[in-house]
Coordinates of C-alpha atoms in Angstrom, one line a residue:
X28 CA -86.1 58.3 -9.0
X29 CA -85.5 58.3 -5.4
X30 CA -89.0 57.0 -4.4
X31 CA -88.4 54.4 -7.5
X32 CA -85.3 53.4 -5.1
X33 CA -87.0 53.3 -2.1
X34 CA -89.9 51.1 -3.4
X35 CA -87.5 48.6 -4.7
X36 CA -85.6 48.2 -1.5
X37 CA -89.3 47.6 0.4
X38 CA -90.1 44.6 -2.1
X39 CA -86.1 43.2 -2.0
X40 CA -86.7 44.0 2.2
X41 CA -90.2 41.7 2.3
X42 CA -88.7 39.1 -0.1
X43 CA -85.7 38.7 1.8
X44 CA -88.1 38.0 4.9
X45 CA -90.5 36.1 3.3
X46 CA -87.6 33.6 1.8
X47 CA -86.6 33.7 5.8
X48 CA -89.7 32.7 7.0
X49 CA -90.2 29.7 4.5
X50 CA -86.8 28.4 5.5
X51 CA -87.8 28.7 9.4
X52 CA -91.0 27.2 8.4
X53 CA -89.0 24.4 6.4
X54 CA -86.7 23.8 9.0
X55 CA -89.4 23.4 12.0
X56 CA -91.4 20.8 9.7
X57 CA -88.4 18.9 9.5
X58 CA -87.6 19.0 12.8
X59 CA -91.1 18.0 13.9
X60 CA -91.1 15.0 11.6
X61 CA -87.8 14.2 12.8
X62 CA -89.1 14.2 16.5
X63 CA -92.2 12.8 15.5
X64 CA -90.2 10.0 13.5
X65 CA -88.1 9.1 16.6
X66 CA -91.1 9.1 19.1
X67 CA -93.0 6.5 17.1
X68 CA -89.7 4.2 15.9
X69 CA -89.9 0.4 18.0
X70 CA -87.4 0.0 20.5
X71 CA -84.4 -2.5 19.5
X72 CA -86.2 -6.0 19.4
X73 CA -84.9 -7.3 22.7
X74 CA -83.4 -11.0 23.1
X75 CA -82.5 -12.8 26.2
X76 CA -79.8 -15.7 26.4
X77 CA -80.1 -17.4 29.3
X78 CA -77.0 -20.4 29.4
X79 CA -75.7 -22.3 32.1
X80 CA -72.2 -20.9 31.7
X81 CA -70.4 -17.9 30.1
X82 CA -66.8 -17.8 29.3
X83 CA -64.7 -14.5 29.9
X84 CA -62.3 -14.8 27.0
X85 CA -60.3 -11.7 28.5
X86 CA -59.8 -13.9 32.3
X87 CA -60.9 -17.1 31.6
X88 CA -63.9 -17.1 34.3
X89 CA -66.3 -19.4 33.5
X90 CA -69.5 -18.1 35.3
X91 CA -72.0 -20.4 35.4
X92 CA -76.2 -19.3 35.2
X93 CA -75.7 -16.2 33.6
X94 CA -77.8 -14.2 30.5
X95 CA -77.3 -12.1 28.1
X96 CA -79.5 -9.1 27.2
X97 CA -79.1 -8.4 23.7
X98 CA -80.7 -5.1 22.1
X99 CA -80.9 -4.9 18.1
X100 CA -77.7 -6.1 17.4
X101 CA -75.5 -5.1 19.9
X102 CA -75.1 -6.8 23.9
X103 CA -76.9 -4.4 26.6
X104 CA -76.0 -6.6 29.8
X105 CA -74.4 -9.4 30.9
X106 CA -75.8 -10.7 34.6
X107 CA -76.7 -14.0 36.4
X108 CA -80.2 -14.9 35.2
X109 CA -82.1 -14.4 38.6
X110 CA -81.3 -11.2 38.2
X111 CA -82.6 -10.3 34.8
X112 CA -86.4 -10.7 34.8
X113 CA -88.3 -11.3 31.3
X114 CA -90.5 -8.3 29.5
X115 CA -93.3 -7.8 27.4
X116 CA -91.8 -8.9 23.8
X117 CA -88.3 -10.6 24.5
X118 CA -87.5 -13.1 22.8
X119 CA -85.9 -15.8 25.2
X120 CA -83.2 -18.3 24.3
X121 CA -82.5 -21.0 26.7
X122 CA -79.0 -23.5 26.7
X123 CA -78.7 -24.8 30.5
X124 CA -76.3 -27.0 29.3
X125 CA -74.2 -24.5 27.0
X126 CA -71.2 -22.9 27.2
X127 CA -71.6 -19.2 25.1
X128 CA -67.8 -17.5 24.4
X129 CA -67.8 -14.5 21.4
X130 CA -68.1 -15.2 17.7
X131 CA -65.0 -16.4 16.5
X132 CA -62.7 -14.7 14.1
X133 CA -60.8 -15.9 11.3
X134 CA -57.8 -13.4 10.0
X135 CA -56.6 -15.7 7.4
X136 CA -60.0 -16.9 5.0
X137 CA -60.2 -17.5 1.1
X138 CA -64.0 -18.2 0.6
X139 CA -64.2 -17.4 -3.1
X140 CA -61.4 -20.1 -3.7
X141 CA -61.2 -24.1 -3.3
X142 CA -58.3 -26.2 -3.2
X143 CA -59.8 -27.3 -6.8
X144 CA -59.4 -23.8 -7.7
X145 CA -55.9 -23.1 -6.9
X146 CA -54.1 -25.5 -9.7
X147 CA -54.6 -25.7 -13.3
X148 CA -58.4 -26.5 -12.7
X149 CA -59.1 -22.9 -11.5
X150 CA -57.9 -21.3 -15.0
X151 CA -62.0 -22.5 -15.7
X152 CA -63.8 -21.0 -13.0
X153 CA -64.8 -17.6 -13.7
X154 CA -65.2 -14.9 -11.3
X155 CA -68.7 -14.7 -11.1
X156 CA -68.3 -18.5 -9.8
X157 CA -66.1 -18.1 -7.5
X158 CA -68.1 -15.8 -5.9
X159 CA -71.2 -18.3 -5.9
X160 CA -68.5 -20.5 -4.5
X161 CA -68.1 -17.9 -1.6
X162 CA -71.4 -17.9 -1.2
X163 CA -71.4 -21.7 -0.3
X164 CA -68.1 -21.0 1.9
X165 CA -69.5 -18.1 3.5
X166 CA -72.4 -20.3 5.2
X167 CA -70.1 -23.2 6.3
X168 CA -67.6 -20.7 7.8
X169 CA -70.4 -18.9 9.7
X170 CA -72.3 -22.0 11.3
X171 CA -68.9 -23.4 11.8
X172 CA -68.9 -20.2 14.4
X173 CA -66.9 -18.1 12.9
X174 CA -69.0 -14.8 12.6
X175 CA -66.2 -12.4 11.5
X176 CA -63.2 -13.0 8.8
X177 CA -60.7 -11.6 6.8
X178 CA -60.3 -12.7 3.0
X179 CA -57.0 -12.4 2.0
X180 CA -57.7 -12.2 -1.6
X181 CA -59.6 -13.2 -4.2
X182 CA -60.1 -12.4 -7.8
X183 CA -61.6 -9.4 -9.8
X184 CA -63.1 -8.2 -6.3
X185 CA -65.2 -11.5 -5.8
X186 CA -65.0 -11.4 -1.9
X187 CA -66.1 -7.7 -2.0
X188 CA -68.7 -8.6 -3.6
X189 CA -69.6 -11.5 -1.4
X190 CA -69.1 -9.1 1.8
X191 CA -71.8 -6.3 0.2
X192 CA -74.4 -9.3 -0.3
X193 CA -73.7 -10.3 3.2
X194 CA -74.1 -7.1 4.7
X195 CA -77.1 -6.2 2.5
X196 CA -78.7 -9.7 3.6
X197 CA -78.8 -11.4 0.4
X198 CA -76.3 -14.2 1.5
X199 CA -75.6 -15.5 4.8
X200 CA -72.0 -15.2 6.1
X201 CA -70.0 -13.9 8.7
X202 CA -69.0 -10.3 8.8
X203 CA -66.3 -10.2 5.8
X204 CA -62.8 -7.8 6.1
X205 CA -61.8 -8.1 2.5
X206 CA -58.5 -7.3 0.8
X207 CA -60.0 -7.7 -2.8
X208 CA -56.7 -8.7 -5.6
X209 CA -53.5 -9.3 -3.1
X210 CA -50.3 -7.7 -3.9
X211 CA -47.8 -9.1 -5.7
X212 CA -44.6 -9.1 -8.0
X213 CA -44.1 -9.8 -11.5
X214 CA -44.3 -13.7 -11.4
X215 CA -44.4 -13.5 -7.7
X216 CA -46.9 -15.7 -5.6
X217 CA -49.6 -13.7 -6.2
X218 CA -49.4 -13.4 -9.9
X219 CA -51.4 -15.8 -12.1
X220 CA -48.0 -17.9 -13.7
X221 CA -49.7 -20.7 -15.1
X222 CA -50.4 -19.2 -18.8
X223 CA -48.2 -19.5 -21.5
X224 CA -45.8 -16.1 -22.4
X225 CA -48.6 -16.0 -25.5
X226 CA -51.6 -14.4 -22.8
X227 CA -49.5 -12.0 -21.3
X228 CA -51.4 -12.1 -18.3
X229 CA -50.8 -10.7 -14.9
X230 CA -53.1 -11.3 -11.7
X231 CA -55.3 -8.2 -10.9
X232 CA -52.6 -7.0 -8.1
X233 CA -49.6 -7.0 -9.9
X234 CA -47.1 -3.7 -9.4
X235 CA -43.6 -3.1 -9.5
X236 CA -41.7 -0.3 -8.4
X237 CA -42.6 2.2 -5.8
X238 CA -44.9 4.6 -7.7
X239 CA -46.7 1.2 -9.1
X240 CA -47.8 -0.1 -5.5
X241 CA -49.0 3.2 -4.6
X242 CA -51.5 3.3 -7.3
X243 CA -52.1 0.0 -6.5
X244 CA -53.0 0.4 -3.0
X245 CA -54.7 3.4 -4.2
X246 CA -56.9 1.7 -6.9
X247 CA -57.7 -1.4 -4.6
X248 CA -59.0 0.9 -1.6
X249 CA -61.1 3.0 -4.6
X250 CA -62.9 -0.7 -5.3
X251 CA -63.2 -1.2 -1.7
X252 CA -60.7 -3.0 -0.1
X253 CA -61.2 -3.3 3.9
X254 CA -57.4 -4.3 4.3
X255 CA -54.6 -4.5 1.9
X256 CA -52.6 -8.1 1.3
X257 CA -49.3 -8.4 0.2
X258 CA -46.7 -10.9 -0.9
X259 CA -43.8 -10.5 0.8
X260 CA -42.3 -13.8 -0.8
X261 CA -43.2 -16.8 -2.8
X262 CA -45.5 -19.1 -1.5
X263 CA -46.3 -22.9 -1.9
X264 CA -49.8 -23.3 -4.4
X265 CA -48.0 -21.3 -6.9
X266 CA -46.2 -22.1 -10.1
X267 CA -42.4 -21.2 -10.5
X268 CA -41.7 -19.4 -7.0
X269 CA -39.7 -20.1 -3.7
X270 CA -41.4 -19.6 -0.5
X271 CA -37.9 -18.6 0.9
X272 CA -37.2 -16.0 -1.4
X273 CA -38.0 -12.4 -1.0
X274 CA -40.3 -10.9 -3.4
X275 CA -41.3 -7.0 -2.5
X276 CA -38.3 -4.9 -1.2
X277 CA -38.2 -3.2 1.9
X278 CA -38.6 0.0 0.0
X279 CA -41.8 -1.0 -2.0
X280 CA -43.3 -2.3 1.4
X281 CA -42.6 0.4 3.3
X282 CA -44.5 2.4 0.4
X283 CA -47.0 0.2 0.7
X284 CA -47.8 0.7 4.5
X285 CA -47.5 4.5 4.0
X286 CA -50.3 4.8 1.5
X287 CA -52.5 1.9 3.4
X288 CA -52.5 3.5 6.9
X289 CA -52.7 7.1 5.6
X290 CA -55.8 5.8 4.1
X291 CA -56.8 3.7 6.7
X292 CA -55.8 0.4 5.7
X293 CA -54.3 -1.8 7.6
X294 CA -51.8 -4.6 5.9
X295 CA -51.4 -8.1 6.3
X296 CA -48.0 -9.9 4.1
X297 CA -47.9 -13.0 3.3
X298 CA -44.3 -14.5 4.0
X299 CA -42.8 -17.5 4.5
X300 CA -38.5 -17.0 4.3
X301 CA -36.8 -15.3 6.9
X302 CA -35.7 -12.0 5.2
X303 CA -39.3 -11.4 3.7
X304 CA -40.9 -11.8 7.2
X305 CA -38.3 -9.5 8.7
X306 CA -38.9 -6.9 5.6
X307 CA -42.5 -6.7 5.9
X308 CA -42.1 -6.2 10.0
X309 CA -40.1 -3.5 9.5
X310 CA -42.1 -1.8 6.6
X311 CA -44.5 -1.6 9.5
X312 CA -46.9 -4.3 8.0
X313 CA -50.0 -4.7 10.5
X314 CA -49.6 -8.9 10.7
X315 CA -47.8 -11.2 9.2
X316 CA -49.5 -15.0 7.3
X317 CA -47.7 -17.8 7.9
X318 CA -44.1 -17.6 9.0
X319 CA -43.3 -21.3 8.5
X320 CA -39.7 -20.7 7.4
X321 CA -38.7 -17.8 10.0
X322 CA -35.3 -17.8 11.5
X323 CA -34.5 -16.3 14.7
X324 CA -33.5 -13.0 13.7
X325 CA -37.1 -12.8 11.4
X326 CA -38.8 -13.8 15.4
X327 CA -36.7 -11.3 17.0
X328 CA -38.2 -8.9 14.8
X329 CA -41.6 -9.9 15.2
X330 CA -41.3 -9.3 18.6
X331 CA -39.8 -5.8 18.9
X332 CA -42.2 -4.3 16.1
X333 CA -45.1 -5.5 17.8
X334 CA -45.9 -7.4 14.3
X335 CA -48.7 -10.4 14.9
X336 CA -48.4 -13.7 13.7
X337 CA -51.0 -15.1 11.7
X338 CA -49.4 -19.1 11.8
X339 CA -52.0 -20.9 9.4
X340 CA -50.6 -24.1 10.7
X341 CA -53.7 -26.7 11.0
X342 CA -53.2 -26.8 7.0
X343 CA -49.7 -28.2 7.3
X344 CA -51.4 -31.6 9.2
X345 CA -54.7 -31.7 6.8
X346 CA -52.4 -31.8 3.9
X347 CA -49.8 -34.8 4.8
X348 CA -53.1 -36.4 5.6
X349 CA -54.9 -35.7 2.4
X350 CA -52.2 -34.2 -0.3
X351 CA -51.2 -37.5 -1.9
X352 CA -54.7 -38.2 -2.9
X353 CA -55.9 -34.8 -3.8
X354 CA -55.4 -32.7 -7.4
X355 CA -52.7 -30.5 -5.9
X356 CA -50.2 -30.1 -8.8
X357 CA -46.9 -32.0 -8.0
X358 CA -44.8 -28.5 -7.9
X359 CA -47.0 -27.5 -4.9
X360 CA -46.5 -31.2 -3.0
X361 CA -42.8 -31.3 -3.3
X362 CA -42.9 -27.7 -1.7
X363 CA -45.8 -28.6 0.9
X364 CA -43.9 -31.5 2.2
X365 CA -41.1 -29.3 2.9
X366 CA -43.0 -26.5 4.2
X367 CA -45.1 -28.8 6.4
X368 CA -41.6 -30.2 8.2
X369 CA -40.9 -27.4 9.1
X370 CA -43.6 -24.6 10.0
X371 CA -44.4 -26.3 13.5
X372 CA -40.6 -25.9 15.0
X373 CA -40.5 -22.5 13.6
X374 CA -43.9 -20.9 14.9
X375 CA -43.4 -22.9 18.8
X376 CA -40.0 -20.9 18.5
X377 CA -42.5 -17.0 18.0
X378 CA -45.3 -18.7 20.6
X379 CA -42.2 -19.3 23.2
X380 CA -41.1 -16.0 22.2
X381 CA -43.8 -14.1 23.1
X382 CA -44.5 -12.9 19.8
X383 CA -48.5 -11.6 19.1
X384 CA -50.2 -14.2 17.7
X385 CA -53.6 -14.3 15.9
X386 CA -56.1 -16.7 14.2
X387 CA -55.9 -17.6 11.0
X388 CA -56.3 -20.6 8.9
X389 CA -55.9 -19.9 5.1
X390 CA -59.3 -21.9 4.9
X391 CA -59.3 -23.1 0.5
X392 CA -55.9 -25.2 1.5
X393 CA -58.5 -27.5 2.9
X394 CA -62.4 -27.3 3.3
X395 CA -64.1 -24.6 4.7
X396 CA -65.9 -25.5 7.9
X397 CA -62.9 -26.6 9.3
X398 CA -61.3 -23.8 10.7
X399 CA -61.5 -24.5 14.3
X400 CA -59.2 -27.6 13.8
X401 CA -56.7 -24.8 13.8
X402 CA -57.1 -24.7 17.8
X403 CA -55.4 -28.2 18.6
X404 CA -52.4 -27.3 16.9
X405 CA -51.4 -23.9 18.9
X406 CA -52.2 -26.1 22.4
X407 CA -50.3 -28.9 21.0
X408 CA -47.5 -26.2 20.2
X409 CA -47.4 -25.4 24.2
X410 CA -50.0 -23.2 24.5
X411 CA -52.8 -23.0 27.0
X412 CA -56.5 -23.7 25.8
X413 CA -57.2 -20.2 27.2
X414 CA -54.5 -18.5 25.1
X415 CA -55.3 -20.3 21.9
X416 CA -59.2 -19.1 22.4
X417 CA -57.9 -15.7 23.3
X418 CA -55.8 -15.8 19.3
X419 CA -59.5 -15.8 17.7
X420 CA -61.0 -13.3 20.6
X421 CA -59.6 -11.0 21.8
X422 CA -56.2 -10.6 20.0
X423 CA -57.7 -10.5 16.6
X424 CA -59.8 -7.9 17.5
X425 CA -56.8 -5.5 18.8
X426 CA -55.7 -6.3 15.0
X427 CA -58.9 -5.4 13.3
X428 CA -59.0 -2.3 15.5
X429 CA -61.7 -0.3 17.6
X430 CA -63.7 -0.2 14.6
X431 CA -64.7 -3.7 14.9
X432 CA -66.6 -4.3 17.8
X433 CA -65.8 -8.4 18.0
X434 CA -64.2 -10.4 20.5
X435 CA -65.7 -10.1 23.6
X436 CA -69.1 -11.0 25.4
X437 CA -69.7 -7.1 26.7
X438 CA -72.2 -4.7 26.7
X439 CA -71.2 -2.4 23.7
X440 CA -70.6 -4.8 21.8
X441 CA -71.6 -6.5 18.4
X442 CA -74.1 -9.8 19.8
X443 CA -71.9 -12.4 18.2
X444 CA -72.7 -15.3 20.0
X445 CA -71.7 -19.3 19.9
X446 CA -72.3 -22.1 22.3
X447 CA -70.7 -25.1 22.7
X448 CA -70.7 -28.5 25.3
X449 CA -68.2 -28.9 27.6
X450 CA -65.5 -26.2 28.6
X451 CA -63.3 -24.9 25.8
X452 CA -60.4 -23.9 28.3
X453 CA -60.0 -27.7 29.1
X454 CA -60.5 -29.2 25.7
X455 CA -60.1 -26.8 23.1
X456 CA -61.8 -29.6 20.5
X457 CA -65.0 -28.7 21.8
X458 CA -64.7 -25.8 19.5
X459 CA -64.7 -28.0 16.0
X460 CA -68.2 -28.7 17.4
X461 CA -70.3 -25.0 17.8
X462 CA -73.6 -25.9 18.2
X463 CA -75.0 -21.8 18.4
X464 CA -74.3 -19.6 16.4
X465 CA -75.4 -15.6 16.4
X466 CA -74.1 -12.7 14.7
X467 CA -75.2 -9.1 15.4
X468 CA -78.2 -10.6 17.3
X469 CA -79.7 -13.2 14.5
X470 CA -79.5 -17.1 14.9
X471 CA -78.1 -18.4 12.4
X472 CA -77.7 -21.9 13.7
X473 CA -79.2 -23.8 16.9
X474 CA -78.7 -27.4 17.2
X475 CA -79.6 -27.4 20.9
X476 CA -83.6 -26.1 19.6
X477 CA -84.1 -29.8 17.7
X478 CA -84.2 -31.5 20.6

């Protein structure tokens, strides 16, 4: 028995080693194939920008005959061109007469929607062409230079959708933050309220109550939302609601926040009125859209929170241009035409405030494309060229976050690229006219090569 017991442990001993030398054996053939891998992977295709002037968005230094080394998709080195001498295999892009700044960012977009599809028209579009309408949207937006947005919602997931065929190359767009269904109340701005009682219908982000927008923001990050969007009151395209009234309480917001940022999210609110703008800032909301009926005590808050101000204000002028003669339902003129008087004062009051302020547009009010019209407004509103560039640079990037790497032209970062004529931080109009556009190191437009 004993040797019966001693010949079994031998066989368990040399099974035991040979299992450890087939795992060794495994191991070293996959690091081999690794190394072996690495050695024969291309080096990042290399690119070289060479433009007659480059704007620091951070300074406003305009330095003139510079280039840009870009590596895959990210910029390696910024330098005057004498300096930077062409390889084997660049590919070299020349603007003498150019002016390069970053990729511009949008933090206020609705590329699955139209103004056609904000009324009674949109109870026929389905989701599936809505997001075929982003698709459209997403292209205009990009070439119009703006190579990173956020979508504050959009049905059934649409612009998630549209940001994973971005990202997976099947449509061309700019980088897309999406929010998926935003937020709302029962009959609130972001409910659908244009059914009859029969449908008993709700927009996808309806919740009430605290425990209901926790599993809200809970289900909308599971479907993978970038950013959650709420509405802190009613709004002006909707059916039956007050842009001055409050719609979440401070206690459901502040539940809100909780669950976004312990799960990463951050959250943008959408408020017009005085107390819902004041709410949502101290719910800790990341930014809030719009603003146009703020009072001084709602700016006051802005400013000691730290909250940014997403203004959306070029709409308020494209729409006493163009409402009358559009198919915007009557309910949302008569509340347009008293939004519009008065979301110019009120926003000048948080820009001579000091409060944060960043880039947004609400882009489905009017066409996409447009955005940069946006950009006269804030100068008209007292500030500088410089600062208003600096609202779609470098200050919505601080509120993206780190993860993001947008906003400037330096090495590290993301190679989002536009040119323009002329010099932006003299006539900020130059920017409704990009004439360049790259993101992540891909030309996506370049008017200045059909000469």
């Amino acid at each position: 028995m004993k040797v019966l017991k001693n010949l079994m442990h031998a066989r368990a001993g040399r099974e035991i080693r040979r299992r450890r030398v087939l795992i060794a054996l495994a191991v070293a053939t996959l690091a081999v194939t690794a190394i072996t891998a690495s050695a024969q992977a291309p080096a990042p295709k290399r690119t070289v920008i060479r433009a007659g002037r480059v704007l620091n968005v951070r300074t406003g230094e305009l330095k003139t005959n510079q280039a840009i080394v870009i590596e895959g998709d990210k910029i390696a080195q910024i330098a005057p061109s004498s300096e930077i001498k062409a390889a084997a295999g660049d590919t070299t892009i020349d603007l003498p007469d150019a002016t390069l700044l970053p990729g511009l960012i949008d933090m206020h977009t609705h590329l699955t929607f139209d103004l056609n599809s904000l009324g009674y028209q949109g109870l026929s579009i389905s989701t599936a062409r809505e997001a075929l309408h982003g698709a459209l949207n997403a292209r205009r937006t990009l070439e119009a230079g703006f190579t990173t947005v956020r979508n504050l919602g959009a049905k059934d997931y649409a612009d998630i959708a549209l940001r994973d065929a971005i990202n997976d190359g099947d449509v061309i767009g700019p980088r897309i933050v999406a929010s998926g269904p935003a937020m709302g109340i029962t009959g609130g701005h972001c409910d659908e309220n244009l059914l009859p009682p029969a449908f008993h219908f709700q927009g996808g982000g309806v919740a009430d109550g605290v425990e209901a927008v926790q599993h809200r923001v809970r289900e909308t990050i599971k479907y993978g939302a970038d950013v959650i969007k709420i509405c802190a009151t009613g709004g002006v395209l909707s059916k039956g609601d007050d842009p001055n009234a409050s719609q979440y309480t401070l206690e459901e917001m502040k539940a809100i926040v909780a669950d976004a940022h312990r799960l990463g999210r951050k959250v943008a609110a959408h408020a017009h009125g005085a107390e819902g703008v004041r709410w949502a800032s101290e719910a800790g909301v990341d930014s809030v859209e719009h603003g146009h009926l703020m009072d001084d005590a709602a700016i006051a808050t802005l400013k000691k929170n730290g909250t940014y101000l997403v203004p959306t204000l070029f709409l308020t002028e494209y729409m006493q241009q163009n409402m009358e003669h559009s198919d915007v339902p009557e309910y949302s003129k008569q509340k347009m035409r008293w939004i519009a008087g008065a979301a110019q004062q009120n926003v000048k009051k948080a820009f001579d405030a000091g409060v944060k302020v960043a880039f947004g547009t609400d882009a489905a009010v009017y066409p996409h494309g447009l955005n940069a019209g946006e950009f006269h407004v804030y100068v008209k509103l007292g500030m500088t060229p410089l600062a208003a560039i600096q609202t779609a640079t470098i200050n919505a990037s601080d509120l993206l976050g780190p993860k993001y790497l947008v906003g400037t032209l330096e090495a590290g970062k993301w190679a989002d690229v536009i040119a323009v004529d002329g010099d932006p931080t003299k006539d900020v109009t130059t920017l409704e006219h990009v004439k360049f556009v790259m993101k992540a190191g891909a030309v996506y437009k370049n008017d200045y090569g059909k000469r």
